[in-house]
Coordinates of C-alpha atoms in Angstrom, one line a residue:
X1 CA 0.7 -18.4 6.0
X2 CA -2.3 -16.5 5.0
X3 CA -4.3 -18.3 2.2
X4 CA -4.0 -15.4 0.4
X5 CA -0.6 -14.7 0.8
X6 CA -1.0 -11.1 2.0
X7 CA 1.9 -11.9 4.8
X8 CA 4.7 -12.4 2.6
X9 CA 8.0 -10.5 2.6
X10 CA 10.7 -10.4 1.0
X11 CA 14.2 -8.8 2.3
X12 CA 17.5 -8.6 0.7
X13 CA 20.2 -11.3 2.1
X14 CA 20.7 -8.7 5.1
X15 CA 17.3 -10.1 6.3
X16 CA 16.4 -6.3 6.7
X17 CA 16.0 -4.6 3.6
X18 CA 12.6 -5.4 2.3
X19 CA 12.5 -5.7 -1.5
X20 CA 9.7 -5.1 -3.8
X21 CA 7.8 -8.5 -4.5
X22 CA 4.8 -9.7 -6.7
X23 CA 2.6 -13.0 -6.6
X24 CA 2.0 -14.6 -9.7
X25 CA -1.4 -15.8 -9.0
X26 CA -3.8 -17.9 -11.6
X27 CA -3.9 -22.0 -12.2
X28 CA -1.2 -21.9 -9.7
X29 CA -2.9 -20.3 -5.9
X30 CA -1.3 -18.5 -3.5
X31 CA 0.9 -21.1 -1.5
X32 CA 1.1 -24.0 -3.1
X33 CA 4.0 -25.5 -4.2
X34 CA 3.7 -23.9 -7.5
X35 CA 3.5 -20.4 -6.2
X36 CA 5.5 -18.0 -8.2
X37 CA 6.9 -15.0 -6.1
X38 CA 8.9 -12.0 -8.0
X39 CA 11.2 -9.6 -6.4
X40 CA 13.4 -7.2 -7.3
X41 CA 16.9 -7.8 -6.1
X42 CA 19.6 -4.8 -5.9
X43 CA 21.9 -7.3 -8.2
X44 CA 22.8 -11.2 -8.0
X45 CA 26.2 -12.2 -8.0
X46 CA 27.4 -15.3 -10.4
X47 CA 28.0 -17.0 -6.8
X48 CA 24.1 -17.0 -6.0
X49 CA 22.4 -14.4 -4.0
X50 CA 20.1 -15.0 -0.5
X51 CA 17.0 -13.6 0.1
X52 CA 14.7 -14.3 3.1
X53 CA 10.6 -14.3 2.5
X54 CA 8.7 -13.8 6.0
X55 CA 5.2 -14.9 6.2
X56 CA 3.1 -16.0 9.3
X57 CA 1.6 -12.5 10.7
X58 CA -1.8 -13.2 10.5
X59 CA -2.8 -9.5 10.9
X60 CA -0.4 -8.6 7.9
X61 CA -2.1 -6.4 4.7
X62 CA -1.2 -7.0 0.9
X63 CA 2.5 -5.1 0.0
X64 CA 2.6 -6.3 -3.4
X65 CA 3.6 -4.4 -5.7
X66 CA 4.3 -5.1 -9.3
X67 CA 5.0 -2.0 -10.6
X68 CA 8.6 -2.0 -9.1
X69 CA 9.2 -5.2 -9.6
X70 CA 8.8 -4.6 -13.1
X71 CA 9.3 -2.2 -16.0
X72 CA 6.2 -2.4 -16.9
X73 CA 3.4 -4.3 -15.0
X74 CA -0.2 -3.9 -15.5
X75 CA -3.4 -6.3 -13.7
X76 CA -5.9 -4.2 -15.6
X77 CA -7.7 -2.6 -12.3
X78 CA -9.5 0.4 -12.8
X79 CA -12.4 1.2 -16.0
X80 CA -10.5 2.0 -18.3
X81 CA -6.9 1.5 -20.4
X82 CA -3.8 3.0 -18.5
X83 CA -2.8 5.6 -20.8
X84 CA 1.0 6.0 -19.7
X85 CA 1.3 2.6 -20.1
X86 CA -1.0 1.7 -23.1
X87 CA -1.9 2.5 -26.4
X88 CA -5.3 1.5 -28.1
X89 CA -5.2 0.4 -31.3
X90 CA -8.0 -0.4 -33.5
X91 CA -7.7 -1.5 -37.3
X92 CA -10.2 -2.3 -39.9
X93 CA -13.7 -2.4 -38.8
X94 CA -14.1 -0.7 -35.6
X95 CA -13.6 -2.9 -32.4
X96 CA -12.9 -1.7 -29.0
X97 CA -10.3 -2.5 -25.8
X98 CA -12.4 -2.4 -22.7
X99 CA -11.4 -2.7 -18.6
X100 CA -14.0 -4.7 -16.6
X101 CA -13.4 -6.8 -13.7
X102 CA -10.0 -6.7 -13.2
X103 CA -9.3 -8.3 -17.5
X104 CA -8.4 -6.2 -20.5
X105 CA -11.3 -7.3 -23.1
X106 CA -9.5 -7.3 -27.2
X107 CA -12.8 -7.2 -29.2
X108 CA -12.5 -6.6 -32.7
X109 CA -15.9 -7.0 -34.6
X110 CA -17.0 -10.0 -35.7
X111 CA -16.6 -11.3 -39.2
X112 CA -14.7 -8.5 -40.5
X113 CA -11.8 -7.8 -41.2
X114 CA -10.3 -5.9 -38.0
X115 CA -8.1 -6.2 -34.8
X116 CA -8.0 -5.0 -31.0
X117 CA -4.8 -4.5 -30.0
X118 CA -2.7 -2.9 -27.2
X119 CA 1.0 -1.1 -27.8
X120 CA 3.3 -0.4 -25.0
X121 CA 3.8 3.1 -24.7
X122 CA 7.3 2.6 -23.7
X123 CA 10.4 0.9 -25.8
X124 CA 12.8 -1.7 -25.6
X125 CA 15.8 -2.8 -27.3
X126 CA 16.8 -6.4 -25.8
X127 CA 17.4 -8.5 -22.8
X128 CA 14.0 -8.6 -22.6
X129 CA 10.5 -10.4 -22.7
X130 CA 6.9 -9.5 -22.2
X131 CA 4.5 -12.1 -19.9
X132 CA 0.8 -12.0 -20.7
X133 CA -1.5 -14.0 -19.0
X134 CA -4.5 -14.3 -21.6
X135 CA -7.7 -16.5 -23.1
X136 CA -9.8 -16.4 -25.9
X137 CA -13.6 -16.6 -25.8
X138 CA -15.4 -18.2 -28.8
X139 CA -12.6 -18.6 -31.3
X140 CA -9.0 -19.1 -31.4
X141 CA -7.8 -17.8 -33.9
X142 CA -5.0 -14.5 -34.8
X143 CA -4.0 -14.4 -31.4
X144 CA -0.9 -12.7 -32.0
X145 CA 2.1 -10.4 -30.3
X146 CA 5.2 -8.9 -31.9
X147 CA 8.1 -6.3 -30.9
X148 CA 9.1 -3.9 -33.6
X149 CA 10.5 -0.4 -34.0
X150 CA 8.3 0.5 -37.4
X151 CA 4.4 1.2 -37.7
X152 CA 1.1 -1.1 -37.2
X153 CA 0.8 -3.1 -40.1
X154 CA -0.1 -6.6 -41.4
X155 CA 2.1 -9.8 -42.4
X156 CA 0.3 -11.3 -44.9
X157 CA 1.8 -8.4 -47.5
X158 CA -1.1 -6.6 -48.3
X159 CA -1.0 -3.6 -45.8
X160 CA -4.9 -4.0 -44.6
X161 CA -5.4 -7.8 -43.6
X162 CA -5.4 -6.7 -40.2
X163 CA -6.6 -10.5 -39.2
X164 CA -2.5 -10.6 -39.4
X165 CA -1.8 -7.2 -37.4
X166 CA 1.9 -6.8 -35.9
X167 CA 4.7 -4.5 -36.1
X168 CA 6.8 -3.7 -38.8
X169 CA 11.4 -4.0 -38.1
X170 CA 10.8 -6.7 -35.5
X171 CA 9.3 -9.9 -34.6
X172 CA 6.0 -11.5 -34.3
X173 CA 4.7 -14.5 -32.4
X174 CA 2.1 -15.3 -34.9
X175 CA -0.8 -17.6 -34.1
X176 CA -3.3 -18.4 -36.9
X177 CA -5.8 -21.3 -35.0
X178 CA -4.9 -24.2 -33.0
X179 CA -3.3 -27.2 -35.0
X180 CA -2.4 -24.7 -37.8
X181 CA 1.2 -25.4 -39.3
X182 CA 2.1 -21.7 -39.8
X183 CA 2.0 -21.0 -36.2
X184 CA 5.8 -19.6 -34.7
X185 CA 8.1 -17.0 -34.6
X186 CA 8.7 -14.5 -37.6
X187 CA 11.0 -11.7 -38.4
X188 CA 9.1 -8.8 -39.8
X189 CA 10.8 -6.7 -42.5
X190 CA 10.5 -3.0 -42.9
X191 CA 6.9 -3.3 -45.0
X192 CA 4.7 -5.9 -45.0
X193 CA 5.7 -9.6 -45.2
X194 CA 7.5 -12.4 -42.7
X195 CA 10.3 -14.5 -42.6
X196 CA 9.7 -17.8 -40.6
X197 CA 12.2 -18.5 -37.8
X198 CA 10.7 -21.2 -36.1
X199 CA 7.2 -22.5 -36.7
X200 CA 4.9 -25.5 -36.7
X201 CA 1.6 -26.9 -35.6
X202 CA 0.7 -26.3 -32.2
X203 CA -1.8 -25.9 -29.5
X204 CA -1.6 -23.0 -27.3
X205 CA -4.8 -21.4 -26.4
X206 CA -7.8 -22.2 -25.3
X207 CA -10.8 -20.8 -23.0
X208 CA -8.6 -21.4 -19.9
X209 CA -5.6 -18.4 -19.0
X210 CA -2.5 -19.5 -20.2
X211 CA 0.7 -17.5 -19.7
X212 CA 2.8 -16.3 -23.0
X213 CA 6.0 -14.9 -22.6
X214 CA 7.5 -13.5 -25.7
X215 CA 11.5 -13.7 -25.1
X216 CA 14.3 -11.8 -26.8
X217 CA 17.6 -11.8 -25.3
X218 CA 21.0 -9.7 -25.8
X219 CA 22.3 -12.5 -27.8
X220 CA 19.3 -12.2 -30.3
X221 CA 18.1 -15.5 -29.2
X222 CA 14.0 -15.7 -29.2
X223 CA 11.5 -17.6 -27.8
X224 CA 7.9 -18.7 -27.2
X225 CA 7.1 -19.7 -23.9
X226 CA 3.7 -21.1 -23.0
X227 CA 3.3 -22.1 -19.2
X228 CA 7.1 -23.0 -18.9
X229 CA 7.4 -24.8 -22.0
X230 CA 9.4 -23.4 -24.8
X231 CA 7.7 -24.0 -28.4
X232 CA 9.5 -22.1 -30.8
X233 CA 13.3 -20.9 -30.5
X234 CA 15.3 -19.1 -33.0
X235 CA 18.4 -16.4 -33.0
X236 CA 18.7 -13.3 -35.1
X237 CA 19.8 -10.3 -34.4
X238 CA 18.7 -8.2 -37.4
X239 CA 16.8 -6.0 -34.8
X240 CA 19.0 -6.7 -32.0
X241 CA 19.9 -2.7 -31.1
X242 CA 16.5 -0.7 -32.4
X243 CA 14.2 0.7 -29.9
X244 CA 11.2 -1.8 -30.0
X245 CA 7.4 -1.7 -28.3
X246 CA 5.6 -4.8 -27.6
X247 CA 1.9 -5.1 -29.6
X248 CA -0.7 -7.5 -28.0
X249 CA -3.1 -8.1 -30.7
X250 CA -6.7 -10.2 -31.6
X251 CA -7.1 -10.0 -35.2
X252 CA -10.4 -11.0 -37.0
X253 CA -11.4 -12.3 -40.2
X254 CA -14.1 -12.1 -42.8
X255 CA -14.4 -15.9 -42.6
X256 CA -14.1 -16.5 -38.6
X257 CA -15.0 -15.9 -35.6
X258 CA -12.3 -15.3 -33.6
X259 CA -11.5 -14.2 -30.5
X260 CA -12.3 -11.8 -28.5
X261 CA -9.2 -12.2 -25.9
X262 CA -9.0 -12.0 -22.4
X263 CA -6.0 -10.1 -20.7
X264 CA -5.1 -10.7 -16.7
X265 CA -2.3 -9.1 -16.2
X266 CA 0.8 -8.3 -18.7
X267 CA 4.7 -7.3 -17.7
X268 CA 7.9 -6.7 -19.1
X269 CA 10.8 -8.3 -17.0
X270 CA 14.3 -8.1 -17.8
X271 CA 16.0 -11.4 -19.1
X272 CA 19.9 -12.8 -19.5
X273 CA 21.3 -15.2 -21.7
X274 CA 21.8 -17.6 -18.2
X275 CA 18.3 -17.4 -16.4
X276 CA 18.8 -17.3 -12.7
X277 CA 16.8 -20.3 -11.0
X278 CA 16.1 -20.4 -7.2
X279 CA 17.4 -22.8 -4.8
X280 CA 15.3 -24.7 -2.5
X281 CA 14.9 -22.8 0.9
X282 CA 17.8 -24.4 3.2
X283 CA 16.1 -23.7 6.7
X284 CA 12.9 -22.2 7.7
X285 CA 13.1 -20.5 11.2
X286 CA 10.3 -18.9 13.7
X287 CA 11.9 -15.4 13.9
X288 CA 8.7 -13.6 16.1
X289 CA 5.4 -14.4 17.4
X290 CA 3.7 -16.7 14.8
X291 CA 5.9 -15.7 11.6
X292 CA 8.7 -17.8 10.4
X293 CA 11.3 -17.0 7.5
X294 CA 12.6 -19.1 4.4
X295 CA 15.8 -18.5 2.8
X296 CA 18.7 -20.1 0.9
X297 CA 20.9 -19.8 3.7
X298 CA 21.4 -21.0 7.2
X299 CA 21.7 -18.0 9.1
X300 CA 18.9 -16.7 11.3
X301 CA 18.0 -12.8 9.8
X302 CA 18.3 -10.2 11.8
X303 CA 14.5 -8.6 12.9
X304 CA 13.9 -5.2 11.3
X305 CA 12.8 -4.0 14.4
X306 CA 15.7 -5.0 16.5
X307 CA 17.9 -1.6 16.0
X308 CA 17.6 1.9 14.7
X309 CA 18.1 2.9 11.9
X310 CA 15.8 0.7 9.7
X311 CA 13.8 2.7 7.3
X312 CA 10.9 2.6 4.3
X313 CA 9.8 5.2 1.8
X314 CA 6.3 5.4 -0.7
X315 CA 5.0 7.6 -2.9
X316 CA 1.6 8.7 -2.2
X317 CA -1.1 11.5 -4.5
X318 CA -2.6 11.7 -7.0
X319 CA -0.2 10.2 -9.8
X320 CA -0.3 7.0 -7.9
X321 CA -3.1 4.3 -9.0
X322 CA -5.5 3.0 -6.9
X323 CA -6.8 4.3 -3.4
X324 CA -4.5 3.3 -0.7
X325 CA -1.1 2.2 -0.6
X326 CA 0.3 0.1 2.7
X327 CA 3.6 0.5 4.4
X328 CA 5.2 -0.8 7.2
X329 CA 6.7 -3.9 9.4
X330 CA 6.0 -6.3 12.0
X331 CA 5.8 -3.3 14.4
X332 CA 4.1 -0.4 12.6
X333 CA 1.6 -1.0 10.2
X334 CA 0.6 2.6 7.8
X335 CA -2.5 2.9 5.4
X336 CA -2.3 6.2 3.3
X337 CA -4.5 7.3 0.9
X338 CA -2.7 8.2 -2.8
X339 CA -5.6 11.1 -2.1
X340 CA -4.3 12.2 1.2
X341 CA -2.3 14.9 -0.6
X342 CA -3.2 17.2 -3.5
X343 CA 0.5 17.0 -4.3
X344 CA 2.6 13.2 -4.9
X345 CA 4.4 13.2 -1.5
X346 CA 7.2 10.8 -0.2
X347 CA 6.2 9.4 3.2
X348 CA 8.5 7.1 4.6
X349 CA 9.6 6.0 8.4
X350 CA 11.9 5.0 10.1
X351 CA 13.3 4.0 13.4
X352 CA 15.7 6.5 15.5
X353 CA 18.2 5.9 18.2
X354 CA 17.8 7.6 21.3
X355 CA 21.1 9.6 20.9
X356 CA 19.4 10.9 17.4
X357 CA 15.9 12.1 18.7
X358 CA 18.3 13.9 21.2
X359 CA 20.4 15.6 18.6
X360 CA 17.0 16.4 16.6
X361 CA 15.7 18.1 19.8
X362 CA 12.9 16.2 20.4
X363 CA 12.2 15.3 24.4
X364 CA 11.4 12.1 25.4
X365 CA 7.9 11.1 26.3
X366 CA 8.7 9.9 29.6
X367 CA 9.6 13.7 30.6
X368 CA 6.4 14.5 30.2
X369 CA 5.0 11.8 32.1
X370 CA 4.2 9.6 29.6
X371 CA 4.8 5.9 29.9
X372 CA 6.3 4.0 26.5
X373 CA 4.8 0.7 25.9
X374 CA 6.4 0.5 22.6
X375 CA 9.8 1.3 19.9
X376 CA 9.7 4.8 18.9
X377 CA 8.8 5.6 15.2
X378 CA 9.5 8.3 13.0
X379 CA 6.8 9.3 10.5
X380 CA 8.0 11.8 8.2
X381 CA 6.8 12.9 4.3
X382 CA 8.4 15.4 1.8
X383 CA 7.2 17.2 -1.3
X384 CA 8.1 14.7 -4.4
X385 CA 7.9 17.9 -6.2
X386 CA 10.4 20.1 -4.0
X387 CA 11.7 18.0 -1.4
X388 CA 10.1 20.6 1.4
X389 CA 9.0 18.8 4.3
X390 CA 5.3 18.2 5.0
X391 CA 3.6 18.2 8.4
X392 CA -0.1 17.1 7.9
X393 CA -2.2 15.8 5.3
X394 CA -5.8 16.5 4.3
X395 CA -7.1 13.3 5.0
X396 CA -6.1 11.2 7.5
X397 CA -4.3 7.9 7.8
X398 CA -4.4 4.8 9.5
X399 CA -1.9 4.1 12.1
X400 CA -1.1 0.4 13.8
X401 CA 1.2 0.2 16.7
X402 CA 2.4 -3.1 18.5
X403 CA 3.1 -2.4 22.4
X404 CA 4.4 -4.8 24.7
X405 CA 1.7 -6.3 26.6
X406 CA 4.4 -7.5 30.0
X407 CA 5.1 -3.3 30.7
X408 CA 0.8 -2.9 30.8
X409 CA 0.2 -6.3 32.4
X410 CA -1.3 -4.6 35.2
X411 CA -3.5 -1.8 33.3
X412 CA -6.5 -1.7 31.6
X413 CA -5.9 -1.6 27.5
X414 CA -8.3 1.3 27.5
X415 CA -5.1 3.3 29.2
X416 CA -3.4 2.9 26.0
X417 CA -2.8 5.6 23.8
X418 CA -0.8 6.6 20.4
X419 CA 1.3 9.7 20.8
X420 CA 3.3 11.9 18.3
X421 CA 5.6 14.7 18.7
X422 CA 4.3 17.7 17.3
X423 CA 7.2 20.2 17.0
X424 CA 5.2 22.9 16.4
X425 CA 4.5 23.2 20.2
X426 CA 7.8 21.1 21.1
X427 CA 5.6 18.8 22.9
X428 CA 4.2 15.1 22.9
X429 CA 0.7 15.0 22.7
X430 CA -2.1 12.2 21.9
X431 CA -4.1 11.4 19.1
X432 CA -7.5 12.6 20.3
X433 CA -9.3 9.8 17.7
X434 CA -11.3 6.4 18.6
X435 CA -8.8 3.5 18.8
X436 CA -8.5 0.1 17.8
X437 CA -6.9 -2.3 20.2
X438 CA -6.6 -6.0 19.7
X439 CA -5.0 -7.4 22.5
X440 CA -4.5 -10.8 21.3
X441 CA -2.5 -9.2 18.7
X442 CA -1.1 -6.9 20.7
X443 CA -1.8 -3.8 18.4
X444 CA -3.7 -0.3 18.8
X445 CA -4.7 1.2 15.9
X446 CA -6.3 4.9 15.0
X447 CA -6.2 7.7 12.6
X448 CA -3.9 11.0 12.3
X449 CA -3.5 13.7 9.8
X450 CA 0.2 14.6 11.8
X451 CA 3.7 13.3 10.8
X452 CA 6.4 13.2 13.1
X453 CA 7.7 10.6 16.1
X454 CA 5.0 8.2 17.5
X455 CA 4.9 5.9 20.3
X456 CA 2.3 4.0 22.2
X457 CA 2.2 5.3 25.3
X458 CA 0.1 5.1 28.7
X459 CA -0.2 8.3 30.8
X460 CA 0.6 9.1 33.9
X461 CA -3.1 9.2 34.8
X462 CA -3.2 5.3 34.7
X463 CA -1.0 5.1 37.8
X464 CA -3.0 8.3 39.7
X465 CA -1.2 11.0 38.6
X466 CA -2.9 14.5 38.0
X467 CA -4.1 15.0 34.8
X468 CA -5.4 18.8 35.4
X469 CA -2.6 20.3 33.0
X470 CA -3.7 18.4 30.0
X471 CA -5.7 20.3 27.4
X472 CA -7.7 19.0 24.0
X473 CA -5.9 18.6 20.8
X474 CA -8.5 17.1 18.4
X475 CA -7.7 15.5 15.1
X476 CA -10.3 15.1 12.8
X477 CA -12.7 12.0 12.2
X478 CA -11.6 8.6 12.7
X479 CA -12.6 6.3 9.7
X480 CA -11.9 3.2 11.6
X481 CA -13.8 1.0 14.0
X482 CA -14.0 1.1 18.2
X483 CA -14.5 -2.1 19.8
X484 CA -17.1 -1.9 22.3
X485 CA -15.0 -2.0 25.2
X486 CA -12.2 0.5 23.8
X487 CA -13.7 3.7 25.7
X488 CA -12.4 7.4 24.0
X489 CA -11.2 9.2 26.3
X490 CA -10.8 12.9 26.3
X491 CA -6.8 13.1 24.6
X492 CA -4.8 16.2 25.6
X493 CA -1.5 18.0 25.4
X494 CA 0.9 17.2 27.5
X495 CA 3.0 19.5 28.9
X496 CA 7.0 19.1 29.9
X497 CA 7.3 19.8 33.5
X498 CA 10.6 21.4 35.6
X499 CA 11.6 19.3 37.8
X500 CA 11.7 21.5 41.0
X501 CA 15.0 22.6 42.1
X502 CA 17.1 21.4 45.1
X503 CA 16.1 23.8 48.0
X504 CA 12.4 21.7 47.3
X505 CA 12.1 19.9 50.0
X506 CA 8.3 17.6 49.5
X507 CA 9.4 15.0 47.3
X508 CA 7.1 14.1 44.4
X509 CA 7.1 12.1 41.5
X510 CA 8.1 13.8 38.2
X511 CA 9.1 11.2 35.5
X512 CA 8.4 7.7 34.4
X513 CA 9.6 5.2 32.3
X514 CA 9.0 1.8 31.7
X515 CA 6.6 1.8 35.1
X516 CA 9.7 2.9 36.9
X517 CA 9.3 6.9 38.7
X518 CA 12.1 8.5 39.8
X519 CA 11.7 11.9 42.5
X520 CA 13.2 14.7 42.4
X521 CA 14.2 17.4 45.8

């Protein structure tokens, strides 16, 4: 396993289906025996459900992706405050809510009386709780969250001590300093005020991250939970059914210095009145070269790449965060930049039988003299806006093949090649781009602007043929690396030739596949 777990996946119990997973990285590294994974699983039965994680592909990129493992899920990347996510709220004395180096900073002013806080622009009613992974620096005092349906207010009951900010018509996990006795859980009435549920001296915070989870199920039952441990546990359903937003708050006082708080990362899961728990993994098996699989069930999971029909979608443009978003398998890697497009597109692949590239009318490489080293993928990306196919992008993307090194044990790797089928021209043709080819790994890698079927293939020019026919196709520049002994050769269209009819008599050589050439008369 990587150390920084980048090679884990996670697949649904058909050991095919890849489910959205997230690391819960902090105290606890990346694999350890305290590493927390989360996935998203279509359902789990009363009876226990399996799921497979892969790891062991050293060449393997991050897939993690919280926000759809999540309803809401937030590691504070970026400069600023995610607006559709996040709302900045500032009371008393103006403070501020900054983004810097991957932490949300909650910095009310000072000896006054003020509060940083952020609301969830979203609402919830129950069968819920909200995780935050957060610190203080310099004092530790108001460090606060609550989940209400009214307005910002205070519950100390006089409507401005904003050193006591929450919601109004919920309930707040209120924390007034370490060792203080009025720490706990409160219901918060409709105007200012509380009601203690559960409460007592405790100490939670400190200058190290510790993770809160704020926990209200469909039963009304509530909890604080600080790395694991449940402090405080009440039930009441007075606010059971209202729509609710979470409030993440530092409040400051005249008298103190508290705060101001650190944020690492904050998400809303979903919750039940019977958590599930995992089972210890029953087997762990070597499933390809190097990467092995853990489950909670015997059986051996079938590999992705081992039929058709196996298929992956993203969303990519400029509504998606961050610059690049990964997709792919053991056998097709993708790297496509959420600017590629000036529209949100759906790109997705998948791979085809041979009967269904012959019902979509695409010809096989081999009958235009191209060799195949590798599966055949299909590449493919729609408008999210109108569902209308898309054949190029504006910038390219990164494209990583694994061939089989026994069909080009004989040839140089500098014969290999990544082709697509561009239907425009009904024709295979290669990616005219500098290429990447690791042959310990067993990959080739370069850079296209062109969906549609690709394959890594070797031309018929490795084994003498002629080559006169070929002509230049040029995609644009490649943003990746050329080893030194990767040479880039001219690339070229390829056109299908007729295979000469029977009255022929000189027998030549007209097809090839899988270094096998058959003649035609």
């Amino acid at each position: 396993m990587q150390s920084d777990c980048d090679d884990i996946r996670v697949t649904d119990s058909d050991g095919t289906t890849l489910l959205y997973h997230w690391i819960e990285q902090g105290s606890a590294a990346c694999n350890t025996s305290t590493t927390k994974i989360w996935a998203k699983t279509p359902s789990i039965s009363t009876s226990g459900t399996t799921v497979y994680i892969y790891y062991g592909n050293s060449s393997a990129s991050n897939t993690e992706d919280g926000s759809n493992v999540f309803l809401l899920w937030d590691d504070f990347s970026g400069s600023s405050l995610n607006t559709s996510k996040w709302t900045d709220i500032e009371r008393g004395t103006s403070g501020s809510v900054t983004i810097t180096g991957g932490e949300a900073l909650l910095a009310p002013t000072f000896t006054t009386t003020s509060a940083s806080a952020i609301q969830t622009v979203g609402t919830y009613t129950n069968g819920i709780a909200m995780v935050v992974r957060r610190k203080y620096a310099g004092g530790n005092s108001y460090q606060h969250m609550s989940f209400g349906a009214g307005a910002v207010s205070d519950s100390d009951s006089c409507g401005t001590c904003w050193w006591e900010i929450t919601l109004l018509s919920g309930y707040k996990m209120l924390y007034n300093a370490n060792g203080n006795s009025a720490n706990g859980i409160y219901r918060i009435p409709s105007s200012s005020g509380r009601t203690s549920l559960s409460s007592g001296a405790s100490t939670l915070f400190s200058t190290s991250y510790s993770v809160h989870q704020m926990y209200y199920d469909s039963n009304g039952t509530f909890k604080w939970i600080a790395d694991g441990t449940t402090y405080y546990l009440s039930t009441d359903t007075t606010f059971l059914s209202t729509n609710k937003t979470f409030l993440i708050a530092q409040g400051q006082h005249t008298s103190s210095s508290a705060g101001p708080a650190y944020l690492d990362w904050a998400f809303v899961r979903k919750v039940t009145s019977t958590e599930p728990s995992a089972a210890s993994a029953s087997s762990e098996e070597q499933v390809s070269s190097g990467a092995s699989s853990s489950s909670s069930s015997s059986s051996s999971p079938a590999d992705p790449n081992s039929r058709p029909g196996w298929s992956k979608t993203i969303m990519v443009g400029p509504n998606r965060i961050g610059s690049a978003t990964f997709i792919g398998n053991s056998n097709i890697l993708l790297f496509v930049s959420n600017d590629a497009s000036k529209d949100d597109l759906h790109v997705s692949f998948n791979k085809p039988s041979l009967q269904e590239l012959s019902l979509q009318g695409v010809s096989f490489p081999w009958s235009q003299g191209l060799n195949v080293a590798s599966d055949i993928y299909e590449v493919s990306a729609v408008s999210a806006f109108n569902g209308f196919p898309i054949l190029t992008t504006d910038k390219p993307f990164i494209i990583q093949m694994s061939y089989d090194p026994i069909k080009v044990l004989d040839l140089s790797t500098n014969s290999l090649k990544i082709a697509y089928f561009d239907s425009s021209k009904n024709k295979w043709q290669l990616v005219n781009n500098p290429y990447t080819v690791d042959t310990l790994k067993h990959t080739i890698a370069t850079t296209s602007t062109h969906f549609g079927f690709y394959a890594v293939v070797y031309p018929s020019s490795a084994w003498g043929f002629p080559t006169s026919d070929l002509s230049d196709d040029t995609e644009p520049s490649a943003v990746i690396e050329t080893p030194n002994d990767v040479v880039d050769e001219s690339a070229s269209d390829i056109e299908t030739k007729t295979p000469e009819s029977s009255t022929t008599e000189k027998p030549r050589k007209d097809s090839c596949f899988l270094n096998v050439c058959w003649y035609f008369r």
